[in-house]
PDB file of C-alpha atoms in Angstrom:
ATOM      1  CA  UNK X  29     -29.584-123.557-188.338  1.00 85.00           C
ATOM      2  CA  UNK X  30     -28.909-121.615-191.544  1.00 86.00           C
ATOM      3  CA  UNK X  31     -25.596-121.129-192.945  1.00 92.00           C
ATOM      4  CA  UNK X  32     -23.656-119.076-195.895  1.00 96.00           C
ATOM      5  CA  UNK X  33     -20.990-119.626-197.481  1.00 96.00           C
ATOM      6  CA  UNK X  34     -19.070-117.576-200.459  1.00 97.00           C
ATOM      7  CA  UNK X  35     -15.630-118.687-201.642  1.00 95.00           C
ATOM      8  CA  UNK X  36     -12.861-117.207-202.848  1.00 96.00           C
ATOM      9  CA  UNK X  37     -12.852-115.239-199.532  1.00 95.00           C
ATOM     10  CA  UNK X  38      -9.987-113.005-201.348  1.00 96.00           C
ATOM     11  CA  UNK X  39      -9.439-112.925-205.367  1.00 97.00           C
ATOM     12  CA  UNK X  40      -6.938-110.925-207.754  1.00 97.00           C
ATOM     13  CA  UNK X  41      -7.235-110.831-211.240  1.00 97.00           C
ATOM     14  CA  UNK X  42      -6.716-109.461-213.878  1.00 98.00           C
ATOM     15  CA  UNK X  43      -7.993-107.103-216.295  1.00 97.00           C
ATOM     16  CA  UNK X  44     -10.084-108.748-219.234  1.00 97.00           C
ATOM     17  CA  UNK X  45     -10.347-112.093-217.325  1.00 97.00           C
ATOM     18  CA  UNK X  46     -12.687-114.529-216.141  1.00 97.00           C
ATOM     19  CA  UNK X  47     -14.803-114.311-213.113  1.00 97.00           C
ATOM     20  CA  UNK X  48     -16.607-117.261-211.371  1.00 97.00           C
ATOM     21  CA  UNK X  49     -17.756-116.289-207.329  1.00 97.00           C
ATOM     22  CA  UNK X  50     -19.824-119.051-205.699  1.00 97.00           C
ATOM     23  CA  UNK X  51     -22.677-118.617-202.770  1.00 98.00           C
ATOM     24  CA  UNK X  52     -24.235-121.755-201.372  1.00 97.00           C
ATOM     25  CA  UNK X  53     -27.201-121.535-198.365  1.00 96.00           C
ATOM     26  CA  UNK X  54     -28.028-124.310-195.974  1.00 95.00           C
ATOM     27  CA  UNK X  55     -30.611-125.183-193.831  1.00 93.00           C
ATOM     28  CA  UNK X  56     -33.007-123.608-195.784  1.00 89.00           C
ATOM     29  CA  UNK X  57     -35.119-124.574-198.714  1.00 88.00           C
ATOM     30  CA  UNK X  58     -36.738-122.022-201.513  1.00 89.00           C
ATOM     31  CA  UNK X  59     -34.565-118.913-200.526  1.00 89.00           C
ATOM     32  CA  UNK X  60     -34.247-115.564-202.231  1.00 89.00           C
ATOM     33  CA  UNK X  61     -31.318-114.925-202.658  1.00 92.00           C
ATOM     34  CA  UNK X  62     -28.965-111.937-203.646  1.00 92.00           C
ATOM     35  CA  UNK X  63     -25.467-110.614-204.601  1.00 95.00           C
ATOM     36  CA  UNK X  64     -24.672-107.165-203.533  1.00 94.00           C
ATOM     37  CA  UNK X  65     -21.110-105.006-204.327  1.00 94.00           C
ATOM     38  CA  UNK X  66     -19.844-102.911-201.784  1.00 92.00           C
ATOM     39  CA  UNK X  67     -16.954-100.320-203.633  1.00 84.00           C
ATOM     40  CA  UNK X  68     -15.562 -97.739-201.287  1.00 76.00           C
ATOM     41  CA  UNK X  69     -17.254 -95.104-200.069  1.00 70.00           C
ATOM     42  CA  UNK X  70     -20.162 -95.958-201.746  1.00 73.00           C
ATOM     43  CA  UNK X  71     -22.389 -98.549-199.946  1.00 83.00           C
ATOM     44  CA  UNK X  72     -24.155-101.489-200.837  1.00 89.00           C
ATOM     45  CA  UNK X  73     -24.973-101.655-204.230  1.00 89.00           C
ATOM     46  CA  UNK X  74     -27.453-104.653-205.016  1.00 89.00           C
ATOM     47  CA  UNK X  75     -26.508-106.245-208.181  1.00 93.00           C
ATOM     48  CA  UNK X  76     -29.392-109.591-208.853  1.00 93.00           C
ATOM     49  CA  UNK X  77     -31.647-111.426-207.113  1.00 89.00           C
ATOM     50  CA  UNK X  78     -32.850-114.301-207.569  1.00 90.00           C
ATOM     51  CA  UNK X  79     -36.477-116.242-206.361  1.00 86.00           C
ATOM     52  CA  UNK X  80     -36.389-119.602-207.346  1.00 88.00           C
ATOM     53  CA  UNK X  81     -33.886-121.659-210.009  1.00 92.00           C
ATOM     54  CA  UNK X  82     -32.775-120.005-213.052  1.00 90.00           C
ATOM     55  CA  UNK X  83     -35.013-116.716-211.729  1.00 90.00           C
ATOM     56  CA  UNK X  84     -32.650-114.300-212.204  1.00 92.00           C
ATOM     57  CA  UNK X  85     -33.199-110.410-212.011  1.00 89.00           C
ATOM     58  CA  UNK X  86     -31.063-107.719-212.686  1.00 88.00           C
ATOM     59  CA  UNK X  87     -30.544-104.572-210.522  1.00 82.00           C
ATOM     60  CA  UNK X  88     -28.044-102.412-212.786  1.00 78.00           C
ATOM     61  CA  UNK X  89     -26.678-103.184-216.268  1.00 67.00           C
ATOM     62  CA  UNK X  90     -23.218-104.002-215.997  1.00 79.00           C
ATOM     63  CA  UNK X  91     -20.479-106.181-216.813  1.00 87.00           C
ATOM     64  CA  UNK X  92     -21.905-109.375-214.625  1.00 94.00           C
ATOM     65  CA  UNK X  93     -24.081-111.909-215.108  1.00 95.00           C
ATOM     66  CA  UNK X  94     -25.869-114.621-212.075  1.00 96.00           C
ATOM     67  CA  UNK X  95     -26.550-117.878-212.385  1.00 96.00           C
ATOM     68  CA  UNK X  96     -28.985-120.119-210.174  1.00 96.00           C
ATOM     69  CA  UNK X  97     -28.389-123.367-210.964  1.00 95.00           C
ATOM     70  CA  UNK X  98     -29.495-125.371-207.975  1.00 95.00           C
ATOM     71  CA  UNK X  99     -31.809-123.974-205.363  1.00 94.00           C
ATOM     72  CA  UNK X 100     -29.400-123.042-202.916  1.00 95.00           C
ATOM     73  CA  UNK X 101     -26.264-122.102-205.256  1.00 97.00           C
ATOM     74  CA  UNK X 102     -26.088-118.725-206.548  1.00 97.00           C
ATOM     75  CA  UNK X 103     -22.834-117.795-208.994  1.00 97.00           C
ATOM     76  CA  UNK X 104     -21.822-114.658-210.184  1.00 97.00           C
ATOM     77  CA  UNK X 105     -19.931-114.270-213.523  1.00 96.00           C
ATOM     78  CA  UNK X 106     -17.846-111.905-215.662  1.00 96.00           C
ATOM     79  CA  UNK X 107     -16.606-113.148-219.089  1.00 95.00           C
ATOM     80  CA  UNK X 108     -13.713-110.438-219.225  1.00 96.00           C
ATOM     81  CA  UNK X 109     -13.141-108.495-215.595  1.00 96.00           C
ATOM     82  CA  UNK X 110     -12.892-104.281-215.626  1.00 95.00           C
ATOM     83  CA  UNK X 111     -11.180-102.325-213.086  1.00 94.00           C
ATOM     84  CA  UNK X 112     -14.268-100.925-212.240  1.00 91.00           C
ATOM     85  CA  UNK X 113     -15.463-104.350-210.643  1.00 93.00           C
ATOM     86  CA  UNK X 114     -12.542-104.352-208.002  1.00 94.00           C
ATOM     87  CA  UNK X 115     -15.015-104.257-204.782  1.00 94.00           C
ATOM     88  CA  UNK X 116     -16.206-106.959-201.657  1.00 95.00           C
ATOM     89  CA  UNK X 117     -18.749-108.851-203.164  1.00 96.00           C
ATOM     90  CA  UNK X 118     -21.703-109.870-200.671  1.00 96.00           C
ATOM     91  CA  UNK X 119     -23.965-112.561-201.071  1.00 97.00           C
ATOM     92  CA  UNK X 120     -27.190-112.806-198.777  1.00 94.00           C
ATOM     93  CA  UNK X 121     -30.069-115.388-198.575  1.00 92.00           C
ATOM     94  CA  UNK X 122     -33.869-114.130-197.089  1.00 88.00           C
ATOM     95  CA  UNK X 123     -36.856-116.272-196.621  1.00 81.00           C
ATOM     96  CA  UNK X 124     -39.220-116.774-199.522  1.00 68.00           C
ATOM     97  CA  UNK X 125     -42.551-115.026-199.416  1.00 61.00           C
ATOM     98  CA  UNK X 126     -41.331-112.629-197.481  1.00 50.00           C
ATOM     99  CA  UNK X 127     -44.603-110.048-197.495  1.00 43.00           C
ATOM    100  CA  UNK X 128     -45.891-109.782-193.474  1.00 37.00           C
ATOM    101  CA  UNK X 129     -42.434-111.941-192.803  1.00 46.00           C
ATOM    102  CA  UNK X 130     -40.020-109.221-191.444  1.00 52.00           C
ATOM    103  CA  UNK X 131     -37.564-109.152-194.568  1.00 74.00           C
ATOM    104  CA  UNK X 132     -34.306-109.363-193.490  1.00 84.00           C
ATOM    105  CA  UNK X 133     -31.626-110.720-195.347  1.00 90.00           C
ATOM    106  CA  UNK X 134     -28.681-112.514-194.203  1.00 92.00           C
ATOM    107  CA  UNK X 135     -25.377-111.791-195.398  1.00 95.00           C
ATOM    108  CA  UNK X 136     -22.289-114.410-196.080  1.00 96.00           C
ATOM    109  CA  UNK X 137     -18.362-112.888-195.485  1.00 96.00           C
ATOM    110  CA  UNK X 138     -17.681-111.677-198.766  1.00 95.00           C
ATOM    111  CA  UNK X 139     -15.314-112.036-201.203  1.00 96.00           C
ATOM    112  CA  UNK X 140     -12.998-109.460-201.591  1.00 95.00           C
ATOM    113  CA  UNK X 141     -11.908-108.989-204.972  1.00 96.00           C
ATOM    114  CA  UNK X 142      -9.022-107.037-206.690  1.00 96.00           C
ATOM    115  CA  UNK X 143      -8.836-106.746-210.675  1.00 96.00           C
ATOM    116  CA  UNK X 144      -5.128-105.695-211.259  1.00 96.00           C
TER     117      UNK X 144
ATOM    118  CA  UNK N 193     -40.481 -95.616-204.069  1.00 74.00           C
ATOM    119  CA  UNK N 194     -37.906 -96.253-201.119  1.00 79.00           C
ATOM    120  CA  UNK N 195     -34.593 -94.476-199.907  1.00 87.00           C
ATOM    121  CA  UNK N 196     -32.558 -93.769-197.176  1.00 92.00           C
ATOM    122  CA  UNK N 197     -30.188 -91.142-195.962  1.00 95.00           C
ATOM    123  CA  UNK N 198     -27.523 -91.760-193.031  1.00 95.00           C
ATOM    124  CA  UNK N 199     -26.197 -88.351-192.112  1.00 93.00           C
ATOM    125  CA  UNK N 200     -22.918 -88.257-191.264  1.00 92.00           C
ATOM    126  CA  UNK N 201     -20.249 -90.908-192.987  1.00 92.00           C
ATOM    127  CA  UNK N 202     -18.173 -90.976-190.052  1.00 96.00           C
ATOM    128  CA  UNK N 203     -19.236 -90.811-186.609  1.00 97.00           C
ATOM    129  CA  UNK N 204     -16.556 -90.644-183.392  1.00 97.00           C
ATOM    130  CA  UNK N 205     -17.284 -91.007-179.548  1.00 97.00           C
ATOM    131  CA  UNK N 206     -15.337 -91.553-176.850  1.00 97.00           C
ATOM    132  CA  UNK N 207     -15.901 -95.023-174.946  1.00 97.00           C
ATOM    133  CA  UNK N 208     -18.245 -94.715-172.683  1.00 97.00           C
ATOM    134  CA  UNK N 209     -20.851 -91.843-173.729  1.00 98.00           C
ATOM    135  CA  UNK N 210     -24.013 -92.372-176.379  1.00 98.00           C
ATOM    136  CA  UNK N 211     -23.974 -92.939-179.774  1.00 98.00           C
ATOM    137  CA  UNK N 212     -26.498 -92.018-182.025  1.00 98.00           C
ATOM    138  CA  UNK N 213     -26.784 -92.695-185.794  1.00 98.00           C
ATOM    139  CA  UNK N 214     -28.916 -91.136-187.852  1.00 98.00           C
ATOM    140  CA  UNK N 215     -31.288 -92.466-190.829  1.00 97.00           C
ATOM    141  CA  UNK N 216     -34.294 -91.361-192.620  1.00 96.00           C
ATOM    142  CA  UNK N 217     -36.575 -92.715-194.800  1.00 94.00           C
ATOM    143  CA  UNK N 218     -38.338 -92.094-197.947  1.00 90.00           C
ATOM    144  CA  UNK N 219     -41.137 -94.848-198.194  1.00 82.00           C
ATOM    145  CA  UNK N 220     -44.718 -94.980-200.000  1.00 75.00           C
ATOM    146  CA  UNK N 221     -45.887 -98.080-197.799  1.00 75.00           C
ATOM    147  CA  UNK N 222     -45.712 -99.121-194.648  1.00 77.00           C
ATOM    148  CA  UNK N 223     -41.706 -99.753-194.173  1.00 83.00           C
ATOM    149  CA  UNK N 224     -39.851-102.266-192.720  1.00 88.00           C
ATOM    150  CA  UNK N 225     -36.755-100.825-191.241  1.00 91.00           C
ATOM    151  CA  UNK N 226     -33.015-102.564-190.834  1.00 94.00           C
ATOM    152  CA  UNK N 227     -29.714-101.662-188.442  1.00 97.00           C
ATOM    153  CA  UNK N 228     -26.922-103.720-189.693  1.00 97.00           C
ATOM    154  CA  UNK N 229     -23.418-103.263-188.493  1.00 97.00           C
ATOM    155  CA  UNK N 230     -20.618-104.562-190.486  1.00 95.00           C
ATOM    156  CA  UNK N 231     -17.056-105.400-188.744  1.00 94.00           C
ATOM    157  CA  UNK N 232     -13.845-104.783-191.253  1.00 89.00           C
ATOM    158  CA  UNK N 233     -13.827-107.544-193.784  1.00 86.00           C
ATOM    159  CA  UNK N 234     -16.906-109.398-192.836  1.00 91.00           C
ATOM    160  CA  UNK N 235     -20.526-109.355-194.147  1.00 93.00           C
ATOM    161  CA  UNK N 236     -22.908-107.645-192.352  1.00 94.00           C
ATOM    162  CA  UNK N 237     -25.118-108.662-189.176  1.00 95.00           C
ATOM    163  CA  UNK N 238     -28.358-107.616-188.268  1.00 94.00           C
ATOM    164  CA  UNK N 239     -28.251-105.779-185.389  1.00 96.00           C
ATOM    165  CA  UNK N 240     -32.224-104.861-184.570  1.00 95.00           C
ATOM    166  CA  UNK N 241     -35.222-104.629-187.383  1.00 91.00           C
ATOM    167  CA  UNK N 242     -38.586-102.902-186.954  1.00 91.00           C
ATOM    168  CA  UNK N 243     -41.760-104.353-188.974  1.00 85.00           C
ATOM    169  CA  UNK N 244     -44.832-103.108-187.018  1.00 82.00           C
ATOM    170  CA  UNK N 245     -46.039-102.623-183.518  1.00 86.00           C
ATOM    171  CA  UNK N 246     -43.888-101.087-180.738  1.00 89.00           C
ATOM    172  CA  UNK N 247     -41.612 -98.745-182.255  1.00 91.00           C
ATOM    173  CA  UNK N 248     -38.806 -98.751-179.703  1.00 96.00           C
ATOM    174  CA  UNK N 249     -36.829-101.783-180.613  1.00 96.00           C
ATOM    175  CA  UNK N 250     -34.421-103.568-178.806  1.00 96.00           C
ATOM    176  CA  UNK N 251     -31.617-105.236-180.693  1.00 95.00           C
ATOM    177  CA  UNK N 252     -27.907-106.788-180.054  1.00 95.00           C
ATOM    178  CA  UNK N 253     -24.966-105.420-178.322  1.00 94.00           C
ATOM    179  CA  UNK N 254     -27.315-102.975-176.539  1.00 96.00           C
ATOM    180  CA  UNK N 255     -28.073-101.106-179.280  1.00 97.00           C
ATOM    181  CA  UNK N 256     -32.131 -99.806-179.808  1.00 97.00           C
ATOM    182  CA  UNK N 257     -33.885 -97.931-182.199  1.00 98.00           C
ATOM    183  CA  UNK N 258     -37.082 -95.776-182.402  1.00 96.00           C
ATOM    184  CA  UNK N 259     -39.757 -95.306-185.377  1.00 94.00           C
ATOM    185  CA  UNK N 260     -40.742 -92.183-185.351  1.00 94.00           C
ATOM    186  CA  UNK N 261     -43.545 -92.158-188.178  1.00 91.00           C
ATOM    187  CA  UNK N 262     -44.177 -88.523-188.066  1.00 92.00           C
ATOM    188  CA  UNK N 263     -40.517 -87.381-188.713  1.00 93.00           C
ATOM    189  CA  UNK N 264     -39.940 -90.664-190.945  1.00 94.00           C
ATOM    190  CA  UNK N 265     -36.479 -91.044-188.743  1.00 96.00           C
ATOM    191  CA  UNK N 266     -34.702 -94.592-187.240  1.00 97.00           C
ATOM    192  CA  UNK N 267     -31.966 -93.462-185.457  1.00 98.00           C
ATOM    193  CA  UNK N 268     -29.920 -95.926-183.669  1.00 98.00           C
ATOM    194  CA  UNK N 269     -28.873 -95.439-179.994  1.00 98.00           C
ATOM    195  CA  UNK N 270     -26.802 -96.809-177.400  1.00 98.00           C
ATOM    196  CA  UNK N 271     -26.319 -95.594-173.801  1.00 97.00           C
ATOM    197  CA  UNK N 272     -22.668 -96.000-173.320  1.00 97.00           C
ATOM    198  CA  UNK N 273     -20.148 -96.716-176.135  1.00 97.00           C
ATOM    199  CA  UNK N 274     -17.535 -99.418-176.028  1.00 97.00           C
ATOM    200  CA  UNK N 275     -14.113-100.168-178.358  1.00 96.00           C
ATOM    201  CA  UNK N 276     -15.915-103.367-179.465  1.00 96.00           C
ATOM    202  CA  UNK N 277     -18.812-101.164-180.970  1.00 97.00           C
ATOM    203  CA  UNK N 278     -16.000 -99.802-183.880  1.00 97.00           C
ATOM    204  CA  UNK N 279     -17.633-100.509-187.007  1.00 96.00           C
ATOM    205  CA  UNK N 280     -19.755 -99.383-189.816  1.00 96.00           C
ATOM    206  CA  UNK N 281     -23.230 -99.059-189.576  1.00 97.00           C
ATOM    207  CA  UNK N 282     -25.908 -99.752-192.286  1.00 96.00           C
ATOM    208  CA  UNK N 283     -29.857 -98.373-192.471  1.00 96.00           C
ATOM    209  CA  UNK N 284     -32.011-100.132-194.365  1.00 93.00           C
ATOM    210  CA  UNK N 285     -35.404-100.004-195.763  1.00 90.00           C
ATOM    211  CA  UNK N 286     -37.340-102.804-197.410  1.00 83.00           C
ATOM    212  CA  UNK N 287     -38.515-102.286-201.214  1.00 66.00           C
ATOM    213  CA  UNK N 288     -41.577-104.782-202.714  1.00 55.00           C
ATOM    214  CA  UNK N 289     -42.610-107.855-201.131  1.00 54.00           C
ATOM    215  CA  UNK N 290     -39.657-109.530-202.634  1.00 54.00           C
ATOM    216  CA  UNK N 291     -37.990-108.367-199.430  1.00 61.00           C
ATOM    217  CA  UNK N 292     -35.455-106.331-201.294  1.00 78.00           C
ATOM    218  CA  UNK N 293     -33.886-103.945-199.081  1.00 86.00           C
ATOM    219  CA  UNK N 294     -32.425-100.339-199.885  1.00 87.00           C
ATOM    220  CA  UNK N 295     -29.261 -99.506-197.557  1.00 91.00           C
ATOM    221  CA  UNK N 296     -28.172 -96.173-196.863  1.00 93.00           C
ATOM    222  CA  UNK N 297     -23.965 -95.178-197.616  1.00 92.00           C
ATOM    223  CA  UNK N 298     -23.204 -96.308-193.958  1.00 94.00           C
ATOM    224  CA  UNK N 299     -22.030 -94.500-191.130  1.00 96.00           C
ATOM    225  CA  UNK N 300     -18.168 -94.960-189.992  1.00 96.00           C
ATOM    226  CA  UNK N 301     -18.379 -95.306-186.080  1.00 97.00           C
ATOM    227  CA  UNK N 302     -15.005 -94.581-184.306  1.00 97.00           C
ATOM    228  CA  UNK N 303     -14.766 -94.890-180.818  1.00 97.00           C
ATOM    229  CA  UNK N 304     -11.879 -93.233-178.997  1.00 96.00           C
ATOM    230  CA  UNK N 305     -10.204 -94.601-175.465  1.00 94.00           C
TER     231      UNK N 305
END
């Protein structure tokens, strides 16, 4: 069976620091996958997504950048943290090719991060 | 292009009688349409999904949901509410064939003894 996994589950930093939140699927080859930001009050906000290695498209401009560097590792980066990126961080895999497939994504627990 | 609108942030019942959560959609294909429910602190589950065919559709926990084409609506039911179902609530629409999915704000359910 598929799994997710994100780590740090809970993160403070802060302000003007790095940022380095890791995703990693299993049981599953070729996934999309995604990192969403969930601030309160104001839903999921879907931040990249990714198709294949070093595919990497952006949703919103912003202070983050995503990394694929394996097929089933996704990273998401900040050089120098803002206040405004406090928020749980969601990362979720879906099948490739997912046209006639039913779509749904899959969601890992989040990281919870806190930029001080 | 695709969007959704849950109406109502917060929802309360008491345990025991129906809940209903509303969500419409804004699509210009065919949509595929999500319930996800998300417990405090955790990532979110999928609770029922409709792609095509019959448009009553049963999911987990006893929850269903009906597509109702003509009033572009998926509102999720259950019969009788229970503590356990205290939780927010997420619609969800499907964007591209990349599988990208646009969620609603979410809807707060609270569900009183």
């Amino acid at each position: 069976s598929q799994t997710i996994h994100q780590w740090p589950a809970t993160l403070v930093q802060p302000v003007g620091s790095p940022l380095s939140l890791e995703c990693t699927v299993e049981g599953t080859s070729n996934p999309n996958l995604y990192w969403y930001r969930q601030a309160a009050g104001r839903g999921l906000q879907l931040l990249f997504y990714s198709v294949g290695i070093g595919q990497i498209s952006s949703e919103v401009p912003q202070n983050l950048s995503a990394s694929r560097p394996q097929d089933r590792q996704f990273i998401l980066s900040s050089k120098k943290l803002l206040l405004s990126d406090s928020g749980f961080y969601l990362c979720a895999w879906s099948v490739e090719g997912l046209a006639g497939v039913g779509g749904e994504q899959f969601f890992g627990p989040g990281t919870r991060l806190t930029v001080l | 292009a695709q969007s959704v609108t849950q109406l109502g942030s917060h929802v309360s019942v008491s345990e025991g009688a129906l809940v209903l959560l509303r969500c419409n959609y804004s699509s210009s294909v065919p949509p595929y349409l999500f319930w996800y429910v998300q417990y405090p602190n955790q990532g979110l589950q999928l609770l029922l999904k409709y792609t095509t065919g019959a448009t009553l559709v049963k999911g987990i926990n006893g929850f269903e949901a009906e597509f109702k084409k003509s009033e572009t609506s998926f509102h999720l039911t259950k019969p009788s509410a229970h503590m356990s179902d205290a939780a927010e609530y997420f619609c969800a629409v499907s964007k591209g064939s990349q599988g990208n999915l646009i969620f609603g704000k979410g809807t707060k359910l609270s569900v009183k003894p």
